[in-house]
């Protein structure tokens, strides 16, 4: 991307969007367009079209989405499918209508079939049964991918689709009820450490395996793809290595400094048994991740302590008087 290109980062306050904005700024891009929800409601078709007609956007990174963990997907499935369909339909269509040169749409590894052959190749999409715990979100995101590919075929619109693995890092959501597994564990171990609780209970068996990508590496991959990838085929983005949830929990426990014991609530769902993606297509373009899981966890916990720990948000008694 030319440093003078006018780039719209949709979802710049989210985990991925904020990292992309940081990386673009560090790389010297000078014409970055951002809007928060109060300025532009991406579920409002008329507002989105007017925005693109007015702003002269050249490139779009569509990182805006409604996301959450297993519990949030189960409780708010209607919100997930509605909001994500509206956001992506409005942005993709308005971008094409306004003559945007290139758009990057973000999918997710959770879109792949529950029992896909490992490691998961891009061709596995829509070849088997979805994981039911996140089906509304997955259906919406697959529709977005299909829309990008259909607009490419019919209109010649240069829309590309990346499939990131599980992401984590500064700016993540750590609320116990709505977060993904990794930030949720950071929060539970931290709270247990502060409270002196002797045990922490994790959902499921701990045997499912996941791969985790530090969000700044994801941002680098997005910029790399905008510069070096123009195919209509989806492309996986991840480190190419996975870890059992129980082993991840042990790493997080050590990072936080919690000294209690772990137990498992076997009545809770595990989700996908394994999600390891084949990233050979991405690696063939010359990209590699830079941040190890151990280093990424340390950076994430440091950010949590400074910005999101519950005790940081409490108003001191003297200040409230």
PDB file of C-alpha atoms in Angstrom:
ATOM      1  CA  UNK A   1       0.000   0.000   0.000  1.00  0.00           C
ATOM      2  CA  UNK A   2       1.294   3.422  -0.919  1.00  0.00           C
ATOM      3  CA  UNK A   3       1.956   5.520   2.170  1.00  0.00           C
ATOM      4  CA  UNK A   4      -0.206   8.267   0.750  1.00  0.00           C
ATOM      5  CA  UNK A   5      -3.179   5.980  -0.023  1.00  0.00           C
ATOM      6  CA  UNK A   6      -6.425   6.873   1.722  1.00  0.00           C
ATOM      7  CA  UNK A   7      -7.108   3.822   3.897  1.00  0.00           C
ATOM      8  CA  UNK A   8     -10.246   3.135   5.922  1.00  0.00           C
ATOM      9  CA  UNK A   9      -9.640   0.875   8.926  1.00  0.00           C
ATOM     10  CA  UNK A  10     -13.113  -0.298   9.910  1.00  0.00           C
ATOM     11  CA  UNK A  11     -13.238  -1.406  13.528  1.00  0.00           C
ATOM     12  CA  UNK A  12     -10.177   0.547  14.639  1.00  0.00           C
ATOM     13  CA  UNK A  13     -11.061   0.268  18.322  1.00  0.00           C
ATOM     14  CA  UNK A  14     -11.214  -3.518  18.318  1.00  0.00           C
ATOM     15  CA  UNK A  15      -8.433  -5.973  18.990  1.00  0.00           C
ATOM     16  CA  UNK A  16      -7.368  -6.395  15.358  1.00  0.00           C
ATOM     17  CA  UNK A  17      -8.301  -2.962  14.055  1.00  0.00           C
ATOM     18  CA  UNK A  18      -6.349  -1.119  16.739  1.00  0.00           C
ATOM     19  CA  UNK A  19      -3.254  -3.223  16.023  1.00  0.00           C
ATOM     20  CA  UNK A  20      -3.566  -2.572  12.285  1.00  0.00           C
ATOM     21  CA  UNK A  21      -3.910   1.154  12.935  1.00  0.00           C
ATOM     22  CA  UNK A  22      -0.759   1.094  15.080  1.00  0.00           C
ATOM     23  CA  UNK A  23       1.214  -0.737  12.426  1.00  0.00           C
ATOM     24  CA  UNK A  24       0.069   1.519   9.585  1.00  0.00           C
ATOM     25  CA  UNK A  25       0.943   4.594  11.626  1.00  0.00           C
ATOM     26  CA  UNK A  26       4.375   3.186  12.477  1.00  0.00           C
ATOM     27  CA  UNK A  27       4.948   2.444   8.768  1.00  0.00           C
ATOM     28  CA  UNK A  28       4.400   6.102   7.896  1.00  0.00           C
ATOM     29  CA  UNK A  29       0.909   6.015   6.376  1.00  0.00           C
ATOM     30  CA  UNK A  30      -0.432   9.535   6.544  1.00  0.00           C
ATOM     31  CA  UNK A  31      -4.038   9.326   5.300  1.00  0.00           C
ATOM     32  CA  UNK A  32      -5.781   6.903   7.625  1.00  0.00           C
ATOM     33  CA  UNK A  33      -9.541   7.215   7.989  1.00  0.00           C
ATOM     34  CA  UNK A  34     -11.229   6.012  11.179  1.00  0.00           C
ATOM     35  CA  UNK A  35     -14.724   6.392  12.568  1.00  0.00           C
ATOM     36  CA  UNK A  36     -16.141   5.196  15.866  1.00  0.00           C
ATOM     37  CA  UNK A  37     -19.690   3.920  16.200  1.00  0.00           C
ATOM     38  CA  UNK A  38     -21.065   7.313  17.211  1.00  0.00           C
ATOM     39  CA  UNK A  39     -19.695   8.807  13.985  1.00  0.00           C
ATOM     40  CA  UNK A  40     -20.586   5.979  11.608  1.00  0.00           C
ATOM     41  CA  UNK A  41     -22.956   3.088  12.269  1.00  0.00           C
ATOM     42  CA  UNK A  42     -21.772   0.352   9.931  1.00  0.00           C
ATOM     43  CA  UNK A  43     -25.130  -1.432  10.217  1.00  0.00           C
ATOM     44  CA  UNK A  44     -26.814   1.630   8.600  1.00  0.00           C
ATOM     45  CA  UNK A  45     -26.679   1.136   4.830  1.00  0.00           C
ATOM     46  CA  UNK A  46     -27.496   4.736   3.902  1.00  0.00           C
ATOM     47  CA  UNK A  47     -24.885   6.121   6.295  1.00  0.00           C
ATOM     48  CA  UNK A  48     -22.196   3.748   5.011  1.00  0.00           C
ATOM     49  CA  UNK A  49     -22.914   4.586   1.375  1.00  0.00           C
ATOM     50  CA  UNK A  50     -22.827   8.310   2.112  1.00  0.00           C
ATOM     51  CA  UNK A  51     -19.518   7.886   3.940  1.00  0.00           C
ATOM     52  CA  UNK A  52     -17.861   6.112   1.015  1.00  0.00           C
ATOM     53  CA  UNK A  53     -19.318   8.527  -1.539  1.00  0.00           C
ATOM     54  CA  UNK A  54     -17.921  11.450   0.434  1.00  0.00           C
ATOM     55  CA  UNK A  55     -14.529  10.258   1.658  1.00  0.00           C
ATOM     56  CA  UNK A  56     -12.706   9.033  -1.467  1.00  0.00           C
ATOM     57  CA  UNK A  57     -11.440   5.856   0.214  1.00  0.00           C
ATOM     58  CA  UNK A  58      -8.877   3.880  -1.815  1.00  0.00           C
ATOM     59  CA  UNK A  59      -8.249   0.842   0.422  1.00  0.00           C
ATOM     60  CA  UNK A  60     -10.348  -0.833   3.111  1.00  0.00           C
ATOM     61  CA  UNK A  61      -9.375  -3.182   5.918  1.00  0.00           C
ATOM     62  CA  UNK A  62     -12.648  -4.546   7.280  1.00  0.00           C
ATOM     63  CA  UNK A  63     -11.824  -5.506  10.859  1.00  0.00           C
ATOM     64  CA  UNK A  64     -15.197  -4.451  12.265  1.00  0.00           C
ATOM     65  CA  UNK A  65     -17.295  -7.360  13.514  1.00  0.00           C
ATOM     66  CA  UNK A  66     -19.335  -8.551  16.460  1.00  0.00           C
ATOM     67  CA  UNK A  67     -17.225 -11.235  18.142  1.00  0.00           C
ATOM     68  CA  UNK A  68     -17.218 -13.237  21.351  1.00  0.00           C
ATOM     69  CA  UNK A  69     -16.507 -16.560  22.965  1.00  0.00           C
ATOM     70  CA  UNK A  70     -18.597 -19.720  23.267  1.00  0.00           C
ATOM     71  CA  UNK A  71     -20.936 -18.308  25.930  1.00  0.00           C
ATOM     72  CA  UNK A  72     -21.569 -15.062  24.047  1.00  0.00           C
ATOM     73  CA  UNK A  73     -22.235 -16.941  20.804  1.00  0.00           C
ATOM     74  CA  UNK A  74     -24.689 -19.221  22.584  1.00  0.00           C
ATOM     75  CA  UNK A  75     -26.607 -16.428  24.307  1.00  0.00           C
ATOM     76  CA  UNK A  76     -26.575 -13.781  21.589  1.00  0.00           C
ATOM     77  CA  UNK A  77     -26.577 -15.752  18.344  1.00  0.00           C
ATOM     78  CA  UNK A  78     -29.256 -13.529  16.813  1.00  0.00           C
ATOM     79  CA  UNK A  79     -27.171 -10.424  17.416  1.00  0.00           C
ATOM     80  CA  UNK A  80     -24.087 -12.115  15.973  1.00  0.00           C
ATOM     81  CA  UNK A  81     -25.662 -13.131  12.679  1.00  0.00           C
ATOM     82  CA  UNK A  82     -27.663  -9.922  12.204  1.00  0.00           C
ATOM     83  CA  UNK A  83     -24.955  -7.391  13.038  1.00  0.00           C
ATOM     84  CA  UNK A  84     -22.185  -9.138  11.122  1.00  0.00           C
ATOM     85  CA  UNK A  85     -24.328  -9.568   8.013  1.00  0.00           C
ATOM     86  CA  UNK A  86     -25.306  -5.909   8.093  1.00  0.00           C
ATOM     87  CA  UNK A  87     -21.765  -4.622   8.661  1.00  0.00           C
ATOM     88  CA  UNK A  88     -20.097  -6.656   5.943  1.00  0.00           C
ATOM     89  CA  UNK A  89     -22.898  -6.292   3.382  1.00  0.00           C
ATOM     90  CA  UNK A  90     -22.931  -2.526   3.784  1.00  0.00           C
ATOM     91  CA  UNK A  91     -19.165  -2.016   3.729  1.00  0.00           C
ATOM     92  CA  UNK A  92     -18.337  -4.411   0.882  1.00  0.00           C
ATOM     93  CA  UNK A  93     -21.094  -3.107  -1.370  1.00  0.00           C
ATOM     94  CA  UNK A  94     -20.466   0.577  -0.633  1.00  0.00           C
ATOM     95  CA  UNK A  95     -16.711   0.129  -1.139  1.00  0.00           C
ATOM     96  CA  UNK A  96     -17.261  -1.430  -4.562  1.00  0.00           C
ATOM     97  CA  UNK A  97     -19.780   1.251  -5.550  1.00  0.00           C
ATOM     98  CA  UNK A  98     -17.338   4.006  -4.538  1.00  0.00           C
ATOM     99  CA  UNK A  99     -14.479   2.577  -6.606  1.00  0.00           C
ATOM    100  CA  UNK A 100     -12.286   1.321  -3.750  1.00  0.00           C
ATOM    101  CA  UNK A 101      -9.173  -0.327  -5.198  1.00  0.00           C
ATOM    102  CA  UNK A 102      -8.806  -3.148  -2.667  1.00  0.00           C
ATOM    103  CA  UNK A 103     -10.593  -4.532   0.386  1.00  0.00           C
ATOM    104  CA  UNK A 104      -9.436  -7.038   2.987  1.00  0.00           C
ATOM    105  CA  UNK A 105     -12.180  -9.039   4.737  1.00  0.00           C
ATOM    106  CA  UNK A 106     -11.404 -11.006   7.880  1.00  0.00           C
ATOM    107  CA  UNK A 107     -12.932 -14.427   8.442  1.00  0.00           C
ATOM    108  CA  UNK A 108     -11.892 -16.841  11.189  1.00  0.00           C
ATOM    109  CA  UNK A 109     -10.574 -20.353  11.682  1.00  0.00           C
ATOM    110  CA  UNK A 110     -13.861 -21.174  13.457  1.00  0.00           C
ATOM    111  CA  UNK A 111     -15.635 -21.086  10.082  1.00  0.00           C
ATOM    112  CA  UNK A 112     -14.114 -24.412   9.087  1.00  0.00           C
ATOM    113  CA  UNK A 113     -15.978 -27.702   9.629  1.00  0.00           C
ATOM    114  CA  UNK A 114     -15.844 -29.099  13.155  1.00  0.00           C
ATOM    115  CA  UNK A 115     -14.103 -32.287  12.053  1.00  0.00           C
ATOM    116  CA  UNK A 116     -11.974 -30.911   9.232  1.00  0.00           C
ATOM    117  CA  UNK A 117      -8.796 -32.814   8.451  1.00  0.00           C
ATOM    118  CA  UNK A 118      -5.801 -31.319  10.247  1.00  0.00           C
ATOM    119  CA  UNK A 119      -3.995 -29.129   9.461  1.00  0.00           C
ATOM    120  CA  UNK A 120      -6.921 -27.339   7.851  1.00  0.00           C
ATOM    121  CA  UNK A 121      -6.430 -26.285   4.252  1.00  0.00           C
ATOM    122  CA  UNK A 122      -8.380 -23.401   2.766  1.00  0.00           C
ATOM    123  CA  UNK A 123     -10.250 -25.823   0.514  1.00  0.00           C
ATOM    124  CA  UNK A 124     -11.941 -27.380   3.581  1.00  0.00           C
ATOM    125  CA  UNK A 125     -14.424 -24.511   3.944  1.00  0.00           C
ATOM    126  CA  UNK A 126     -18.028 -25.710   3.578  1.00  0.00           C
ATOM    127  CA  UNK A 127     -17.034 -29.377   3.244  1.00  0.00           C
ATOM    128  CA  UNK A 128     -18.559 -30.554   6.536  1.00  0.00           C
ATOM    129  CA  UNK A 129     -20.712 -29.816   9.578  1.00  0.00           C
ATOM    130  CA  UNK A 130     -20.043 -26.557  11.417  1.00  0.00           C
ATOM    131  CA  UNK A 131     -19.316 -26.321  15.123  1.00  0.00           C
ATOM    132  CA  UNK A 132     -22.827 -25.593  16.512  1.00  0.00           C
ATOM    133  CA  UNK A 133     -21.628 -23.354  19.354  1.00  0.00           C
ATOM    134  CA  UNK A 134     -20.681 -20.527  16.968  1.00  0.00           C
ATOM    135  CA  UNK A 135     -22.869 -21.284  13.949  1.00  0.00           C
ATOM    136  CA  UNK A 136     -24.638 -17.874  13.697  1.00  0.00           C
ATOM    137  CA  UNK A 137     -21.298 -16.051  13.609  1.00  0.00           C
ATOM    138  CA  UNK A 138     -19.800 -18.568  11.178  1.00  0.00           C
ATOM    139  CA  UNK A 139     -22.751 -18.420   8.775  1.00  0.00           C
ATOM    140  CA  UNK A 140     -22.532 -14.625   8.671  1.00  0.00           C
ATOM    141  CA  UNK A 141     -18.784 -14.625   8.049  1.00  0.00           C
ATOM    142  CA  UNK A 142     -19.018 -17.280   5.335  1.00  0.00           C
ATOM    143  CA  UNK A 143     -21.627 -15.097   3.664  1.00  0.00           C
ATOM    144  CA  UNK A 144     -19.098 -12.240   3.731  1.00  0.00           C
ATOM    145  CA  UNK A 145     -16.446 -14.385   2.090  1.00  0.00           C
ATOM    146  CA  UNK A 146     -18.936 -15.514  -0.547  1.00  0.00           C
ATOM    147  CA  UNK A 147     -19.925 -11.899  -1.180  1.00  0.00           C
ATOM    148  CA  UNK A 148     -16.296 -10.861  -1.698  1.00  0.00           C
ATOM    149  CA  UNK A 149     -15.751 -13.708  -4.137  1.00  0.00           C
ATOM    150  CA  UNK A 150     -19.007 -13.023  -5.991  1.00  0.00           C
ATOM    151  CA  UNK A 151     -18.202  -9.312  -6.345  1.00  0.00           C
ATOM    152  CA  UNK A 152     -14.782 -10.255  -7.682  1.00  0.00           C
ATOM    153  CA  UNK A 153     -16.298 -12.555 -10.306  1.00  0.00           C
ATOM    154  CA  UNK A 154     -19.152 -10.270 -11.350  1.00  0.00           C
ATOM    155  CA  UNK A 155     -17.634  -6.813 -10.933  1.00  0.00           C
ATOM    156  CA  UNK A 156     -13.874  -7.360 -10.842  1.00  0.00           C
ATOM    157  CA  UNK A 157     -13.697  -6.003  -7.284  1.00  0.00           C
ATOM    158  CA  UNK A 158     -10.316  -6.755  -5.686  1.00  0.00           C
ATOM    159  CA  UNK A 159     -11.571  -8.137  -2.360  1.00  0.00           C
ATOM    160  CA  UNK A 160      -9.369 -10.621  -0.509  1.00  0.00           C
ATOM    161  CA  UNK A 161     -10.279 -12.777   2.501  1.00  0.00           C
ATOM    162  CA  UNK A 162      -7.979 -13.812   5.350  1.00  0.00           C
ATOM    163  CA  UNK A 163      -8.744 -16.572   7.867  1.00  0.00           C
ATOM    164  CA  UNK A 164      -6.927 -15.796  11.132  1.00  0.00           C
ATOM    165  CA  UNK A 165      -6.381 -18.289  13.909  1.00  0.00           C
ATOM    166  CA  UNK A 166      -7.298 -17.413  17.489  1.00  0.00           C
ATOM    167  CA  UNK A 167      -6.020 -13.904  18.165  1.00  0.00           C
ATOM    168  CA  UNK A 168      -4.962 -12.303  21.438  1.00  0.00           C
ATOM    169  CA  UNK A 169      -3.029  -9.308  22.696  1.00  0.00           C
ATOM    170  CA  UNK A 170      -3.354  -5.703  23.897  1.00  0.00           C
ATOM    171  CA  UNK A 171      -6.870  -4.356  23.465  1.00  0.00           C
ATOM    172  CA  UNK A 172      -8.573  -7.716  23.951  1.00  0.00           C
ATOM    173  CA  UNK A 173     -11.780  -8.165  25.968  1.00  0.00           C
ATOM    174  CA  UNK A 174     -11.280  -9.814  29.336  1.00  0.00           C
ATOM    175  CA  UNK A 175     -14.853  -9.958  30.660  1.00  0.00           C
ATOM    176  CA  UNK A 176     -15.546 -13.464  31.999  1.00  0.00           C
ATOM    177  CA  UNK A 177     -18.981 -13.736  30.383  1.00  0.00           C
ATOM    178  CA  UNK A 178     -18.104 -12.665  26.827  1.00  0.00           C
ATOM    179  CA  UNK A 179     -14.376 -13.114  26.227  1.00  0.00           C
ATOM    180  CA  UNK A 180     -12.580 -15.737  24.191  1.00  0.00           C
ATOM    181  CA  UNK A 181     -10.723 -18.553  25.926  1.00  0.00           C
ATOM    182  CA  UNK A 182      -7.246 -17.017  26.273  1.00  0.00           C
ATOM    183  CA  UNK A 183      -8.171 -13.551  27.650  1.00  0.00           C
ATOM    184  CA  UNK A 184     -10.871 -15.180  29.767  1.00  0.00           C
ATOM    185  CA  UNK A 185      -8.252 -17.394  31.394  1.00  0.00           C
ATOM    186  CA  UNK A 186      -5.965 -14.429  32.009  1.00  0.00           C
ATOM    187  CA  UNK A 187      -8.817 -12.708  33.826  1.00  0.00           C
ATOM    188  CA  UNK A 188      -9.789 -15.780  35.875  1.00  0.00           C
ATOM    189  CA  UNK A 189      -6.229 -16.536  36.960  1.00  0.00           C
ATOM    190  CA  UNK A 190      -5.625 -12.895  37.815  1.00  0.00           C
ATOM    191  CA  UNK A 191      -8.824 -12.602  39.840  1.00  0.00           C
ATOM    192  CA  UNK A 192      -8.011 -15.838  41.666  1.00  0.00           C
ATOM    193  CA  UNK A 193      -4.513 -14.601  42.454  1.00  0.00           C
ATOM    194  CA  UNK A 194      -5.806 -11.298  43.840  1.00  0.00           C
ATOM    195  CA  UNK A 195      -8.544 -13.012  45.868  1.00  0.00           C
ATOM    196  CA  UNK A 196      -6.310 -15.832  47.098  1.00  0.00           C
ATOM    197  CA  UNK A 197      -8.645 -18.486  45.683  1.00  0.00           C
ATOM    198  CA  UNK A 198      -7.147 -21.992  45.926  1.00  0.00           C
ATOM    199  CA  UNK A 199      -8.550 -23.279  42.605  1.00  0.00           C
ATOM    200  CA  UNK A 200      -9.472 -22.048  39.131  1.00  0.00           C
ATOM    201  CA  UNK A 201     -12.074 -23.966  37.146  1.00  0.00           C
ATOM    202  CA  UNK A 202     -11.790 -24.145  33.366  1.00  0.00           C
ATOM    203  CA  UNK A 203     -14.476 -25.076  30.881  1.00  0.00           C
ATOM    204  CA  UNK A 204     -14.362 -28.527  29.310  1.00  0.00           C
ATOM    205  CA  UNK A 205     -11.713 -31.194  29.324  1.00  0.00           C
ATOM    206  CA  UNK A 206      -8.703 -29.094  28.365  1.00  0.00           C
ATOM    207  CA  UNK A 207      -7.849 -31.499  25.546  1.00  0.00           C
ATOM    208  CA  UNK A 208      -8.899 -29.371  22.521  1.00  0.00           C
ATOM    209  CA  UNK A 209      -5.962 -27.895  20.666  1.00  0.00           C
ATOM    210  CA  UNK A 210      -5.816 -24.343  19.330  1.00  0.00           C
ATOM    211  CA  UNK A 211      -3.279 -22.115  17.628  1.00  0.00           C
ATOM    212  CA  UNK A 212      -2.872 -18.565  18.853  1.00  0.00           C
ATOM    213  CA  UNK A 213      -1.489 -15.580  16.968  1.00  0.00           C
ATOM    214  CA  UNK A 214      -0.378 -12.387  18.672  1.00  0.00           C
ATOM    215  CA  UNK A 215      -2.437  -9.503  17.346  1.00  0.00           C
ATOM    216  CA  UNK A 216       0.532  -7.388  16.203  1.00  0.00           C
ATOM    217  CA  UNK A 217       1.645 -10.325  14.061  1.00  0.00           C
ATOM    218  CA  UNK A 218      -1.888 -10.434  12.630  1.00  0.00           C
ATOM    219  CA  UNK A 219      -1.662  -6.739  11.823  1.00  0.00           C
ATOM    220  CA  UNK A 220       1.640  -7.299  10.037  1.00  0.00           C
ATOM    221  CA  UNK A 221       0.065 -10.157   8.065  1.00  0.00           C
ATOM    222  CA  UNK A 222      -2.874  -7.960   7.018  1.00  0.00           C
ATOM    223  CA  UNK A 223      -0.574  -5.256   5.685  1.00  0.00           C
ATOM    224  CA  UNK A 224       1.559  -7.905   3.980  1.00  0.00           C
ATOM    225  CA  UNK A 225      -1.507  -9.351   2.251  1.00  0.00           C
ATOM    226  CA  UNK A 226      -2.677  -5.932   1.104  1.00  0.00           C
ATOM    227  CA  UNK A 227       0.744  -5.510  -0.510  1.00  0.00           C
ATOM    228  CA  UNK A 228       1.361  -9.022  -1.838  1.00  0.00           C
ATOM    229  CA  UNK A 229      -1.893 -10.980  -2.252  1.00  0.00           C
ATOM    230  CA  UNK A 230      -4.568 -10.461  -4.903  1.00  0.00           C
ATOM    231  CA  UNK A 231      -6.265 -13.848  -5.236  1.00  0.00           C
ATOM    232  CA  UNK A 232      -9.944 -14.496  -4.694  1.00  0.00           C
ATOM    233  CA  UNK A 233      -9.086 -17.644  -2.735  1.00  0.00           C
ATOM    234  CA  UNK A 234      -9.189 -17.376   1.047  1.00  0.00           C
ATOM    235  CA  UNK A 235      -5.843 -17.506   2.838  1.00  0.00           C
ATOM    236  CA  UNK A 236      -5.102 -18.830   6.335  1.00  0.00           C
ATOM    237  CA  UNK A 237      -3.174 -16.651   8.787  1.00  0.00           C
ATOM    238  CA  UNK A 238      -1.554 -18.257  11.812  1.00  0.00           C
ATOM    239  CA  UNK A 239       1.697 -19.510  13.306  1.00  0.00           C
ATOM    240  CA  UNK A 240       1.218 -23.091  12.094  1.00  0.00           C
ATOM    241  CA  UNK A 241       1.599 -24.494  15.628  1.00  0.00           C
ATOM    242  CA  UNK A 242      -1.063 -25.427  18.172  1.00  0.00           C
ATOM    243  CA  UNK A 243      -1.282 -26.150  21.889  1.00  0.00           C
ATOM    244  CA  UNK A 244      -3.703 -28.060  24.139  1.00  0.00           C
ATOM    245  CA  UNK A 245      -5.963 -25.778  26.176  1.00  0.00           C
ATOM    246  CA  UNK A 246      -4.739 -27.415  29.389  1.00  0.00           C
ATOM    247  CA  UNK A 247      -1.135 -26.598  28.450  1.00  0.00           C
ATOM    248  CA  UNK A 248      -2.138 -23.048  27.532  1.00  0.00           C
ATOM    249  CA  UNK A 249      -3.764 -22.713  30.950  1.00  0.00           C
ATOM    250  CA  UNK A 250      -0.525 -23.793  32.592  1.00  0.00           C
ATOM    251  CA  UNK A 251       1.413 -21.155  30.616  1.00  0.00           C
ATOM    252  CA  UNK A 252      -1.075 -18.458  31.597  1.00  0.00           C
ATOM    253  CA  UNK A 253      -0.994 -19.558  35.238  1.00  0.00           C
ATOM    254  CA  UNK A 254       2.789 -19.182  35.239  1.00  0.00           C
ATOM    255  CA  UNK A 255       2.625 -15.823  33.427  1.00  0.00           C
ATOM    256  CA  UNK A 256       0.130 -14.442  35.939  1.00  0.00           C
ATOM    257  CA  UNK A 257       1.956 -15.943  38.889  1.00  0.00           C
ATOM    258  CA  UNK A 258      -1.006 -17.898  40.234  1.00  0.00           C
ATOM    259  CA  UNK A 259       0.017 -20.732  42.573  1.00  0.00           C
ATOM    260  CA  UNK A 260      -3.290 -22.552  43.058  1.00  0.00           C
ATOM    261  CA  UNK A 261      -4.615 -25.644  41.304  1.00  0.00           C
ATOM    262  CA  UNK A 262      -6.673 -26.169  38.135  1.00  0.00           C
ATOM    263  CA  UNK A 263      -9.935 -28.078  37.862  1.00  0.00           C
ATOM    264  CA  UNK A 264     -12.192 -28.733  34.860  1.00  0.00           C
ATOM    265  CA  UNK A 265     -15.954 -28.346  34.554  1.00  0.00           C
ATOM    266  CA  UNK A 266     -16.769 -31.285  32.299  1.00  0.00           C
ATOM    267  CA  UNK A 267     -20.374 -30.147  31.867  1.00  0.00           C
ATOM    268  CA  UNK A 268     -19.192 -27.244  29.708  1.00  0.00           C
ATOM    269  CA  UNK A 269     -18.571 -27.591  25.948  1.00  0.00           C
ATOM    270  CA  UNK A 270     -15.118 -27.949  24.408  1.00  0.00           C
ATOM    271  CA  UNK A 271     -15.940 -26.485  20.988  1.00  0.00           C
ATOM    272  CA  UNK A 272     -13.828 -27.678  18.066  1.00  0.00           C
ATOM    273  CA  UNK A 273     -11.614 -30.650  19.078  1.00  0.00           C
ATOM    274  CA  UNK A 274      -8.710 -29.163  17.148  1.00  0.00           C
ATOM    275  CA  UNK A 275      -8.103 -26.127  14.978  1.00  0.00           C
ATOM    276  CA  UNK A 276      -4.689 -26.090  13.346  1.00  0.00           C
ATOM    277  CA  UNK A 277      -4.559 -24.390   9.986  1.00  0.00           C
ATOM    278  CA  UNK A 278      -2.314 -25.134   7.049  1.00  0.00           C
ATOM    279  CA  UNK A 279      -0.513 -21.823   6.511  1.00  0.00           C
ATOM    280  CA  UNK A 280       1.705 -22.930   3.633  1.00  0.00           C
ATOM    281  CA  UNK A 281      -0.106 -20.602   1.213  1.00  0.00           C
ATOM    282  CA  UNK A 282       0.695 -17.597   3.415  1.00  0.00           C
ATOM    283  CA  UNK A 283       4.256 -18.668   4.198  1.00  0.00           C
ATOM    284  CA  UNK A 284       4.901 -19.041   0.455  1.00  0.00           C
ATOM    285  CA  UNK A 285       4.369 -15.271   0.137  1.00  0.00           C
ATOM    286  CA  UNK A 286       7.291 -14.644   2.489  1.00  0.00           C
ATOM    287  CA  UNK A 287       5.473 -13.837   5.743  1.00  0.00           C
ATOM    288  CA  UNK A 288       6.274 -15.335   9.159  1.00  0.00           C
ATOM    289  CA  UNK A 289       5.093 -14.467  12.702  1.00  0.00           C
ATOM    290  CA  UNK A 290       7.610 -12.851  15.027  1.00  0.00           C
ATOM    291  CA  UNK A 291       6.155 -13.096  18.555  1.00  0.00           C
ATOM    292  CA  UNK A 292       6.252 -16.417  20.439  1.00  0.00           C
ATOM    293  CA  UNK A 293       3.274 -17.502  22.529  1.00  0.00           C
ATOM    294  CA  UNK A 294       5.236 -17.070  25.770  1.00  0.00           C
ATOM    295  CA  UNK A 295       6.308 -13.531  24.840  1.00  0.00           C
ATOM    296  CA  UNK A 296       2.840 -12.661  23.607  1.00  0.00           C
ATOM    297  CA  UNK A 297       1.266 -13.809  26.868  1.00  0.00           C
ATOM    298  CA  UNK A 298       3.713 -11.694  28.858  1.00  0.00           C
ATOM    299  CA  UNK A 299       2.951  -8.596  26.776  1.00  0.00           C
ATOM    300  CA  UNK A 300      -0.777  -9.230  26.989  1.00  0.00           C
ATOM    301  CA  UNK A 301      -0.757  -9.645  30.760  1.00  0.00           C
ATOM    302  CA  UNK A 302       1.340  -6.498  31.161  1.00  0.00           C
ATOM    303  CA  UNK A 303      -1.237  -4.608  29.082  1.00  0.00           C
ATOM    304  CA  UNK A 304      -4.071  -6.125  31.121  1.00  0.00           C
ATOM    305  CA  UNK A 305      -2.478  -4.976  34.376  1.00  0.00           C
ATOM    306  CA  UNK A 306      -2.129  -1.427  33.088  1.00  0.00           C
ATOM    307  CA  UNK A 307      -5.471  -1.101  31.328  1.00  0.00           C
ATOM    308  CA  UNK A 308      -8.077  -3.738  32.102  1.00  0.00           C
ATOM    309  CA  UNK A 309      -7.526  -5.294  35.525  1.00  0.00           C
ATOM    310  CA  UNK A 310     -10.614  -4.755  37.728  1.00  0.00           C
ATOM    311  CA  UNK A 311      -8.602  -3.048  40.460  1.00  0.00           C
ATOM    312  CA  UNK A 312      -7.320  -0.501  37.893  1.00  0.00           C
ATOM    313  CA  UNK A 313     -10.886   0.561  37.119  1.00  0.00           C
ATOM    314  CA  UNK A 314     -11.972   1.102  40.712  1.00  0.00           C
ATOM    315  CA  UNK A 315     -12.282   4.735  41.820  1.00  0.00           C
ATOM    316  CA  UNK A 316     -10.184   5.424  44.924  1.00  0.00           C
ATOM    317  CA  UNK A 317     -12.319   6.350  47.931  1.00  0.00           C
ATOM    318  CA  UNK A 318     -10.545   9.693  48.381  1.00  0.00           C
ATOM    319  CA  UNK A 319     -11.170  10.644  44.743  1.00  0.00           C
ATOM    320  CA  UNK A 320     -14.875   9.853  45.021  1.00  0.00           C
ATOM    321  CA  UNK A 321     -15.431  12.054  48.064  1.00  0.00           C
TER     322      UNK A 321
END
